[in-house]
Amino acid sequence: MSKKLVNSPEDAVDEALAGMVAVHPGLRLLEGHRVVVRADIASVVKEGKVTLLSGGGSGHEPAHAGFVGQGMLSAAVAGSVFASPPPASILAALRAVSSPNGGGGRRPGTLVVFNNYTGDRLNFGIAAERAKAEGMKVEMVIVAEDTALPSSGKKAGRRGLCGSLLVMKIAGALSEQGATLEEVVEVAQRAADSVATMSVSLSPCSVPGHKPSFHLQEDEMELGLGIHGEAGAERAKLQPANKVVARMLDHLTSQEPGYQYFKPEPGMEVALVVNNLGGTSNLELSLVANAAIRYLVDRMGLKVERAYVGAFMTSLEMAGVSLTLLKLFPKCQQLLDYLTNAPGWPNTAKDFLVRCDASKIPSSERESGDGLVQETKTDPKSAIGVALRGC
C-alpha cells in the first residue's frame, strides 16, 4: 500500500475540499454535498449570465474545484476518488447555479461540461434531465479528446482528458462576457472538436487505502494511458525526453486509419498544454515543454501561440505528463487570455519577457558590459517564435 498524507481514506475528499475553500475566499462549499461554488454565485445568477458546471471523480486536483471562479466554472461537483459524483449532488449543483427566471425575466441557463466516461455520462445525464423537468435550462458538452487508441471498436468512445479544461476556460470567458447559452454551447463544442491529448506515464498511482493500480518496470513507460490508470496504447522502454515527446506528438497527429483525430497543417495556430499527471518535477515539465514547442515549430511547422505548463488534471501521484493541442479558431485566443480568478488556472502574462544569450542575437540588440540582453516586451502572438529563433 502506498504512503499517503491523509487522516483516513474515507474522509480525504471532504477534508481536501474544505481545505480548498479555506484558502480561497472566493469559493464556498454547498452544504451536504461535495460541491464547490463561486461565493458570488447569487450575483452571477441575478445578472442573467450563463453559468458553467463541471465535475468528476476526485484525485485529479486541481480539477475540477480548482477551476471554479470568475471567468471559468460557476461550480464543480466532486465524486469519491476516481468515481463519478452521484446525480443528487450534480442536481444540487445545478439548482445552486440556475434560475428559471433570472436577469430581468431571462432564463440564461447552464452549460455542463464533463469528460467522456461511462459513469459521468450516466450521472450527469440523469441530473440534467431532472433539472430540465424542474424548469431549468441545461445543455451539455462532453469532451472526448484522447488520441491513444483507435476509434474502431470502442463502444464507450474516446476518453476525456486535460483538454476539457481548455473548453471550460473558453466557455467560461464567453459566458462572463454575457453570451447566450446557445452561443456558449456552440463555441464550447467547437473547442471540444478542436482539441487532442496524448499522455505518457512513468509510474502508477494508488487510491488512498489501496495498492497501486498497475505496475511498471524501472526501465518502462506506458504511452496513452487514461487518467484513472486505464490501459494505454503501448508499453515501451524509457527513452530520452526529446524522443518521448516526439513519439507522443507523432501519435497525437497521426493520420493512420483509425487515428485521424488531429490533422496538423503548416502554419496552423495552436495552444499547447503540458500537464503534470501528479508526480513529475517542475524541472522535467519545463524540459518537456521546451522539447514539445521546438518539435511542433521546427518539425511540424505549427505556430504555438499559447503554452501552459503545470498541474491541471492529475492522477494522484502518477509520474508522467500529457500533451494537449488545441487548434485555435477566431476569438479563441482572446477567450483563453480572458482573466479568471480560478485558483488552478495560470493567468499567463500577455506580454512575454524573453532573455537570451547575447552571442545568439544581433550585436545591435546587445547590452554592453555583461553580455546579457535587456528584457524586451514582445507581442504575445510572436513571443514563442522569437524565443525559438533567438535562443
Short mmCIF file of C-alpha atoms in Angstrom, two decimals:
data_model
loop_
_atom_site.label_atom_id
_atom_site.label_comp_id
_atom_site.label_asym_id
_atom_site.label_seq_id
_atom_site.Cartn_x
_atom_site.Cartn_y
_atom_site.Cartn_z
CA MET A 1 0.00 0.00 0.00
CA SER A 2 1.41 3.40 -0.98
CA LYS A 3 2.06 6.03 1.68
CA LYS A 4 -0.35 8.98 1.74
CA LEU A 5 -0.65 12.10 3.91
CA VAL A 6 -4.29 11.54 4.84
CA ASN A 7 -6.17 11.14 8.09
CA SER A 8 -8.41 8.41 6.71
CA PRO A 9 -9.17 7.31 3.14
CA GLU A 10 -12.88 7.80 3.77
CA ASP A 11 -12.54 11.47 4.77
CA ALA A 12 -9.80 12.50 2.34
CA VAL A 13 -12.05 14.06 -0.31
CA ASP A 14 -14.19 16.06 2.13
CA GLU A 15 -11.16 17.35 4.00
CA ALA A 16 -9.41 18.32 0.76
CA LEU A 17 -12.46 20.28 -0.43
CA ALA A 18 -12.68 22.01 2.95
CA GLY A 19 -9.02 22.97 2.59
CA MET A 20 -9.60 24.33 -0.91
CA VAL A 21 -12.39 26.59 0.32
CA ALA A 22 -10.45 27.60 3.45
CA VAL A 23 -7.56 29.08 1.46
CA HIS A 24 -9.63 30.64 -1.34
CA PRO A 25 -12.20 33.16 -0.04
CA GLY A 26 -13.93 33.33 -3.42
CA LEU A 27 -15.17 29.75 -3.06
CA ARG A 28 -17.88 28.15 -0.96
CA LEU A 29 -19.00 24.59 -0.20
CA LEU A 30 -22.60 23.64 -0.81
CA GLU A 31 -23.90 22.24 2.46
CA GLY A 32 -24.50 18.50 2.42
CA HIS A 33 -22.72 17.94 -0.91
CA ARG A 34 -19.22 17.77 -2.38
CA VAL A 35 -19.93 20.86 -4.46
CA VAL A 36 -17.73 23.95 -4.65
CA VAL A 37 -19.44 27.13 -5.91
CA ARG A 38 -18.43 30.72 -6.54
CA ALA A 39 -19.00 32.86 -3.45
CA ASP A 40 -20.72 35.45 -5.65
CA ILE A 41 -22.97 32.96 -7.45
CA ALA A 42 -26.14 34.81 -6.39
CA SER A 43 -24.93 37.94 -8.19
CA VAL A 44 -24.00 35.95 -11.30
CA VAL A 45 -27.49 34.44 -11.49
CA LYS A 46 -29.14 37.81 -10.78
CA GLU A 47 -27.18 39.40 -13.64
CA GLY A 48 -28.60 36.81 -16.01
CA LYS A 49 -25.30 35.30 -17.06
CA VAL A 50 -24.95 31.75 -18.32
CA THR A 51 -23.45 29.55 -15.61
CA LEU A 52 -20.97 26.74 -16.12
CA LEU A 53 -20.83 23.44 -14.21
CA SER A 54 -18.33 20.60 -14.37
CA GLY A 55 -17.04 17.83 -12.17
CA GLY A 56 -15.99 14.24 -11.90
CA GLY A 57 -14.12 11.92 -9.62
CA SER A 58 -11.61 13.27 -7.12
CA GLY A 59 -7.91 12.54 -7.39
CA HIS A 60 -7.43 14.83 -10.41
CA GLU A 61 -6.76 18.03 -8.47
CA PRO A 62 -6.75 20.90 -9.14
CA ALA A 63 -9.54 19.66 -11.42
CA HIS A 64 -12.30 20.38 -11.01
CA ALA A 65 -12.83 22.59 -7.95
CA GLY A 66 -9.62 24.49 -8.66
CA PHE A 67 -11.18 25.92 -11.80
CA VAL A 68 -14.19 27.50 -10.11
CA GLY A 69 -14.08 31.27 -10.32
CA GLN A 70 -14.96 34.35 -12.31
CA GLY A 71 -14.27 33.72 -15.99
CA MET A 72 -14.36 29.95 -15.64
CA LEU A 73 -16.62 27.50 -13.74
CA SER A 74 -19.56 28.60 -11.63
CA ALA A 75 -19.45 25.35 -9.67
CA ALA A 76 -17.78 21.95 -9.61
CA VAL A 77 -19.08 18.72 -8.15
CA ALA A 78 -16.73 16.02 -6.84
CA GLY A 79 -17.17 12.30 -6.50
CA SER A 80 -15.09 9.91 -4.46
CA VAL A 81 -11.57 9.24 -5.72
CA PHE A 82 -11.81 8.10 -9.35
CA ALA A 83 -15.61 7.75 -9.05
CA SER A 84 -18.31 9.81 -10.72
CA PRO A 85 -20.32 12.13 -8.44
CA PRO A 86 -23.87 10.99 -7.70
CA PRO A 87 -26.82 12.51 -9.60
CA ALA A 88 -28.21 14.03 -6.40
CA SER A 89 -25.10 16.16 -5.87
CA ILE A 90 -25.00 17.18 -9.54
CA LEU A 91 -28.65 18.22 -9.35
CA ALA A 92 -27.93 20.19 -6.17
CA ALA A 93 -25.14 22.00 -8.00
CA LEU A 94 -27.44 22.78 -10.92
CA ARG A 95 -30.02 24.22 -8.54
CA ALA A 96 -27.34 26.37 -6.90
CA VAL A 97 -26.23 27.96 -10.19
CA SER A 98 -29.54 28.09 -12.05
CA SER A 99 -32.56 30.34 -12.03
CA PRO A 100 -35.74 29.67 -14.03
CA ASN A 101 -36.22 33.45 -14.33
CA GLY A 102 -33.04 35.43 -13.73
CA GLY A 103 -31.69 38.67 -15.10
CA GLY A 104 -34.92 40.61 -15.67
CA GLY A 105 -37.01 37.66 -16.81
CA ARG A 106 -34.27 35.96 -18.82
CA ARG A 107 -33.61 32.26 -18.48
CA PRO A 108 -29.84 32.31 -19.10
CA GLY A 109 -29.32 28.61 -18.45
CA THR A 110 -26.39 26.40 -17.50
CA LEU A 111 -23.80 24.60 -19.60
CA VAL A 112 -22.48 21.34 -18.16
CA VAL A 113 -19.04 20.28 -19.41
CA PHE A 114 -17.58 16.91 -18.46
CA ASN A 115 -15.28 14.17 -19.71
CA ASN A 116 -16.41 11.13 -21.62
CA TYR A 117 -16.56 8.32 -19.06
CA THR A 118 -19.49 5.95 -18.67
CA GLY A 119 -20.27 6.89 -15.07
CA ASP A 120 -20.12 10.62 -15.76
CA ARG A 121 -22.30 10.34 -18.85
CA LEU A 122 -24.89 8.42 -16.85
CA ASN A 123 -24.91 10.54 -13.70
CA PHE A 124 -24.62 13.97 -15.32
CA GLY A 125 -27.23 12.93 -17.87
CA ILE A 126 -29.70 11.85 -15.19
CA ALA A 127 -29.17 15.07 -13.23
CA ALA A 128 -29.59 17.22 -16.35
CA GLU A 129 -32.89 15.56 -17.23
CA ARG A 130 -34.19 16.03 -13.69
CA ALA A 131 -33.13 19.68 -13.79
CA LYS A 132 -34.98 20.23 -17.06
CA ALA A 133 -38.07 18.63 -15.53
CA GLU A 134 -37.85 21.25 -12.76
CA GLY A 135 -37.83 24.05 -15.33
CA MET A 136 -34.10 24.68 -15.57
CA LYS A 137 -32.43 25.36 -18.90
CA VAL A 138 -29.48 22.97 -19.22
CA GLU A 139 -27.18 21.96 -22.08
CA MET A 140 -24.23 19.56 -22.10
CA VAL A 141 -20.89 19.36 -23.91
CA ILE A 142 -19.00 16.09 -23.49
CA VAL A 143 -15.25 16.21 -24.12
CA ALA A 144 -13.60 13.14 -25.62
CA GLU A 145 -10.17 14.13 -26.97
CA ASP A 146 -7.91 11.17 -26.16
CA THR A 147 -5.86 10.09 -29.18
CA ALA A 148 -4.21 7.00 -27.70
CA LEU A 149 -6.47 4.25 -29.03
CA PRO A 150 -8.07 3.66 -32.44
CA SER A 151 -11.63 4.82 -32.92
CA SER A 152 -12.86 1.50 -34.33
CA GLY A 153 -14.43 -0.99 -31.96
CA LYS A 154 -14.69 1.38 -28.97
CA LYS A 155 -18.24 1.28 -27.64
CA ALA A 156 -17.65 3.93 -24.99
CA GLY A 157 -15.87 6.29 -27.37
CA ARG A 158 -12.72 8.28 -26.71
CA ARG A 159 -11.76 9.22 -23.17
CA GLY A 160 -11.84 12.77 -21.90
CA LEU A 161 -8.59 14.17 -20.53
CA CYS A 162 -6.94 17.53 -19.78
CA GLY A 163 -8.33 19.11 -22.95
CA SER A 164 -11.66 19.64 -21.23
CA LEU A 165 -10.10 22.43 -19.17
CA LEU A 166 -9.44 24.46 -22.31
CA VAL A 167 -13.10 24.01 -23.24
CA MET A 168 -14.13 25.23 -19.78
CA LYS A 169 -11.80 28.21 -19.98
CA ILE A 170 -13.17 29.29 -23.35
CA ALA A 171 -16.80 28.72 -22.35
CA GLY A 172 -16.34 30.45 -19.00
CA ALA A 173 -14.82 33.55 -20.59
CA LEU A 174 -17.62 33.75 -23.13
CA SER A 175 -20.35 33.42 -20.51
CA GLU A 176 -18.65 36.08 -18.37
CA GLN A 177 -18.95 38.45 -21.32
CA GLY A 178 -22.72 37.98 -21.45
CA ALA A 179 -23.14 35.49 -24.31
CA THR A 180 -26.32 33.44 -24.56
CA LEU A 181 -26.42 29.75 -23.70
CA GLU A 182 -26.73 28.86 -27.37
CA GLU A 183 -23.64 30.90 -28.20
CA VAL A 184 -21.63 29.40 -25.36
CA VAL A 185 -22.62 25.86 -26.35
CA GLU A 186 -21.67 26.46 -29.98
CA VAL A 187 -18.20 27.77 -29.14
CA ALA A 188 -17.60 25.17 -26.42
CA GLN A 189 -18.49 22.34 -28.80
CA ARG A 190 -16.19 23.78 -31.44
CA ALA A 191 -13.36 23.86 -28.89
CA ALA A 192 -14.12 20.28 -27.85
CA ASP A 193 -13.95 19.22 -31.50
CA SER A 194 -10.62 21.02 -31.97
CA VAL A 195 -8.63 19.56 -29.07
CA ALA A 196 -6.50 16.41 -28.75
CA THR A 197 -4.41 14.85 -25.96
CA MET A 198 -1.73 12.17 -25.58
CA SER A 199 -0.12 11.05 -22.32
CA VAL A 200 2.82 9.06 -21.01
CA SER A 201 3.25 7.51 -17.57
CA LEU A 202 6.46 6.56 -15.78
CA SER A 203 4.83 5.19 -12.62
CA PRO A 204 1.39 4.15 -11.37
CA CYS A 205 -0.86 5.86 -8.86
CA SER A 206 -2.77 4.45 -5.92
CA VAL A 207 -6.16 5.35 -4.49
CA PRO A 208 -5.87 6.13 -0.74
CA GLY A 209 -6.12 2.88 1.17
CA HIS A 210 -5.28 0.71 -1.85
CA LYS A 211 -2.26 -0.65 -3.67
CA PRO A 212 -1.01 0.80 -6.98
CA SER A 213 -3.43 0.20 -9.83
CA PHE A 214 -0.76 -1.22 -12.15
CA HIS A 215 2.97 -1.85 -12.27
CA LEU A 216 5.75 -0.57 -14.50
CA GLN A 217 9.32 -1.83 -14.53
CA GLU A 218 12.10 0.63 -13.70
CA ASP A 219 13.01 0.99 -17.38
CA GLU A 220 9.43 1.08 -18.72
CA MET A 221 6.95 3.77 -19.69
CA GLU A 222 3.34 3.50 -20.85
CA LEU A 223 2.06 5.68 -23.67
CA GLY A 224 -1.56 6.78 -23.83
CA LEU A 225 -2.98 5.56 -20.54
CA GLY A 226 -6.13 7.10 -19.02
CA ILE A 227 -6.30 9.40 -16.00
CA HIS A 228 -7.55 6.53 -13.82
CA GLY A 229 -4.77 4.19 -14.87
CA GLU A 230 -6.68 2.61 -17.76
CA ALA A 231 -4.53 0.73 -20.27
CA GLY A 232 -2.76 2.82 -22.86
CA ALA A 233 -1.59 2.31 -26.41
CA GLU A 234 1.69 0.52 -25.61
CA ARG A 235 4.41 -0.11 -23.10
CA ALA A 236 7.94 0.63 -24.18
CA LYS A 237 11.44 1.10 -22.84
CA LEU A 238 12.06 4.52 -21.35
CA GLN A 239 13.76 6.88 -23.80
CA PRO A 240 15.26 10.38 -23.59
CA ALA A 241 12.66 13.13 -23.17
CA ASN A 242 13.06 14.50 -26.70
CA LYS A 243 12.27 11.11 -28.22
CA VAL A 244 9.33 10.52 -25.88
CA VAL A 245 7.83 13.91 -26.75
CA ALA A 246 8.31 13.24 -30.46
CA ARG A 247 6.53 9.87 -30.14
CA MET A 248 3.65 11.47 -28.27
CA LEU A 249 3.17 14.27 -30.79
CA ASP A 250 3.56 11.95 -33.77
CA HIS A 251 0.86 9.71 -32.29
CA LEU A 252 -1.40 12.65 -31.44
CA THR A 253 -1.22 13.92 -35.02
CA SER A 254 -1.21 10.51 -36.72
CA GLN A 255 -3.18 10.21 -39.94
CA GLU A 256 -3.22 6.42 -39.97
CA PRO A 257 -6.67 4.80 -40.35
CA GLY A 258 -8.48 4.87 -37.01
CA TYR A 259 -6.23 7.58 -35.57
CA GLN A 260 -7.17 10.63 -37.62
CA TYR A 261 -8.08 12.78 -34.64
CA PHE A 262 -5.96 15.90 -35.14
CA LYS A 263 -4.70 16.91 -38.57
CA PRO A 264 -1.80 19.38 -38.42
CA GLU A 265 -1.35 21.84 -41.26
CA PRO A 266 1.72 24.04 -41.82
CA GLY A 267 1.18 27.42 -40.23
CA MET A 268 -1.71 26.22 -38.05
CA GLU A 269 -2.02 28.20 -34.83
CA VAL A 270 -2.31 26.06 -31.69
CA ALA A 271 -2.35 26.26 -27.92
CA LEU A 272 -0.26 23.70 -26.02
CA VAL A 273 -0.83 22.32 -22.53
CA VAL A 274 1.94 20.39 -20.79
CA ASN A 275 0.09 18.76 -17.92
CA ASN A 276 1.69 17.19 -14.87
CA LEU A 277 -0.02 13.87 -14.12
CA GLY A 278 0.86 14.38 -10.46
CA GLY A 279 4.38 13.24 -9.63
CA THR A 280 6.56 14.96 -12.23
CA SER A 281 9.12 17.57 -11.17
CA ASN A 282 9.00 21.14 -12.43
CA LEU A 283 12.41 20.63 -13.99
CA GLU A 284 11.03 17.80 -16.13
CA LEU A 285 7.92 19.78 -17.05
CA SER A 286 9.94 22.70 -18.36
CA LEU A 287 12.23 20.34 -20.25
CA VAL A 288 9.24 18.62 -21.86
CA ALA A 289 7.67 21.98 -22.73
CA ASN A 290 10.85 23.05 -24.48
CA ALA A 291 11.02 19.79 -26.43
CA ALA A 292 7.34 19.97 -27.39
CA ILE A 293 7.45 23.58 -28.61
CA ARG A 294 10.57 23.01 -30.66
CA TYR A 295 9.15 19.85 -32.25
CA LEU A 296 5.84 21.50 -33.08
CA VAL A 297 7.51 24.56 -34.59
CA ASP A 298 10.62 23.11 -36.23
CA ARG A 299 9.36 19.71 -37.34
CA MET A 300 5.63 20.22 -37.84
CA GLY A 301 5.59 23.85 -38.91
CA LEU A 302 2.92 24.85 -36.40
CA LYS A 303 2.62 28.18 -34.60
CA VAL A 304 2.44 27.72 -30.83
CA GLU A 305 0.57 30.87 -29.82
CA ARG A 306 -0.11 29.89 -26.21
CA ALA A 307 1.62 27.38 -23.93
CA TYR A 308 0.53 26.39 -20.43
CA VAL A 309 2.69 24.27 -18.13
CA GLY A 310 1.72 22.84 -14.73
CA ALA A 311 -0.63 20.51 -12.88
CA PHE A 312 -4.11 20.87 -14.36
CA MET A 313 -5.68 17.39 -14.39
CA THR A 314 -3.66 14.91 -12.37
CA SER A 315 -3.87 11.25 -11.48
CA LEU A 316 -2.94 11.47 -7.81
CA GLU A 317 0.84 10.87 -7.57
CA MET A 318 1.35 9.35 -11.03
CA ALA A 319 4.66 10.36 -12.63
CA GLY A 320 4.20 11.42 -16.23
CA VAL A 321 2.78 14.12 -18.46
CA SER A 322 0.07 14.69 -21.01
CA LEU A 323 0.34 16.94 -24.04
CA THR A 324 -2.76 18.71 -25.31
CA LEU A 325 -3.11 20.65 -28.55
CA LEU A 326 -5.98 22.99 -29.34
CA LYS A 327 -6.45 24.27 -32.88
CA LEU A 328 -7.12 27.96 -32.42
CA PHE A 329 -10.11 29.49 -34.18
CA PRO A 330 -11.33 33.11 -34.38
CA LYS A 331 -11.58 34.78 -30.94
CA CYS A 332 -10.35 31.59 -29.27
CA GLN A 333 -7.07 33.18 -28.22
CA GLN A 334 -8.81 36.18 -26.68
CA LEU A 335 -11.06 33.86 -24.66
CA LEU A 336 -8.05 31.91 -23.40
CA ASP A 337 -6.43 35.22 -22.37
CA TYR A 338 -9.56 36.47 -20.59
CA LEU A 339 -8.69 36.89 -16.92
CA THR A 340 -10.03 34.47 -14.34
CA ASN A 341 -9.55 34.21 -10.59
CA ALA A 342 -9.98 30.43 -10.60
CA PRO A 343 -7.09 29.28 -8.37
CA GLY A 344 -5.97 26.45 -10.64
CA TRP A 345 -5.62 28.45 -13.87
CA PRO A 346 -2.33 30.21 -14.67
CA ASN A 347 -3.01 33.79 -15.70
CA THR A 348 -0.12 33.90 -18.12
CA ALA A 349 1.02 37.45 -18.86
CA LYS A 350 0.00 38.73 -22.26
CA ASP A 351 3.38 40.45 -22.63
CA PHE A 352 6.15 37.85 -22.60
CA LEU A 353 9.68 38.65 -21.49
CA VAL A 354 12.42 36.99 -23.49
CA ARG A 355 16.01 36.68 -22.31
CA CYS A 356 18.63 35.02 -24.48
CA ASP A 357 22.38 34.69 -24.57
CA ALA A 358 23.81 37.81 -26.26
CA SER A 359 26.02 35.80 -28.56
CA LYS A 360 22.97 34.37 -30.28
CA ILE A 361 21.27 37.62 -31.32
CA PRO A 362 22.33 40.58 -33.48
CA SER A 363 25.03 42.73 -31.87
CA SER A 364 22.86 45.85 -32.21
CA GLU A 365 20.49 44.41 -29.60
CA ARG A 366 23.18 43.56 -27.07
CA GLU A 367 23.67 45.38 -23.84
CA SER A 368 27.28 46.43 -23.35
CA GLY A 369 29.31 45.18 -20.43
CA ASP A 370 27.81 41.98 -19.05
CA GLY A 371 26.89 40.15 -22.27
CA LEU A 372 23.20 39.97 -21.37
CA VAL A 373 20.20 41.14 -23.35
CA GLN A 374 17.78 43.59 -21.86
CA GLU A 375 14.38 42.04 -21.27
CA THR A 376 12.10 43.06 -24.13
CA LYS A 377 8.33 43.10 -24.34
CA THR A 378 7.03 41.30 -27.39
CA ASP A 379 3.67 40.72 -28.95
CA PRO A 380 2.20 37.51 -27.44
CA LYS A 381 1.49 36.14 -30.90
CA SER A 382 5.17 36.05 -31.72
CA ALA A 383 6.79 35.60 -28.34
CA ILE A 384 7.39 31.89 -28.59
CA GLY A 385 8.66 32.18 -32.13
CA VAL A 386 11.05 34.96 -31.05
CA ALA A 387 12.33 32.82 -28.21
CA LEU A 388 12.97 29.89 -30.51
CA ARG A 389 14.64 31.95 -33.20
CA GLY A 390 16.79 33.88 -30.74
CA CYS A 391 17.77 31.09 -28.42
#
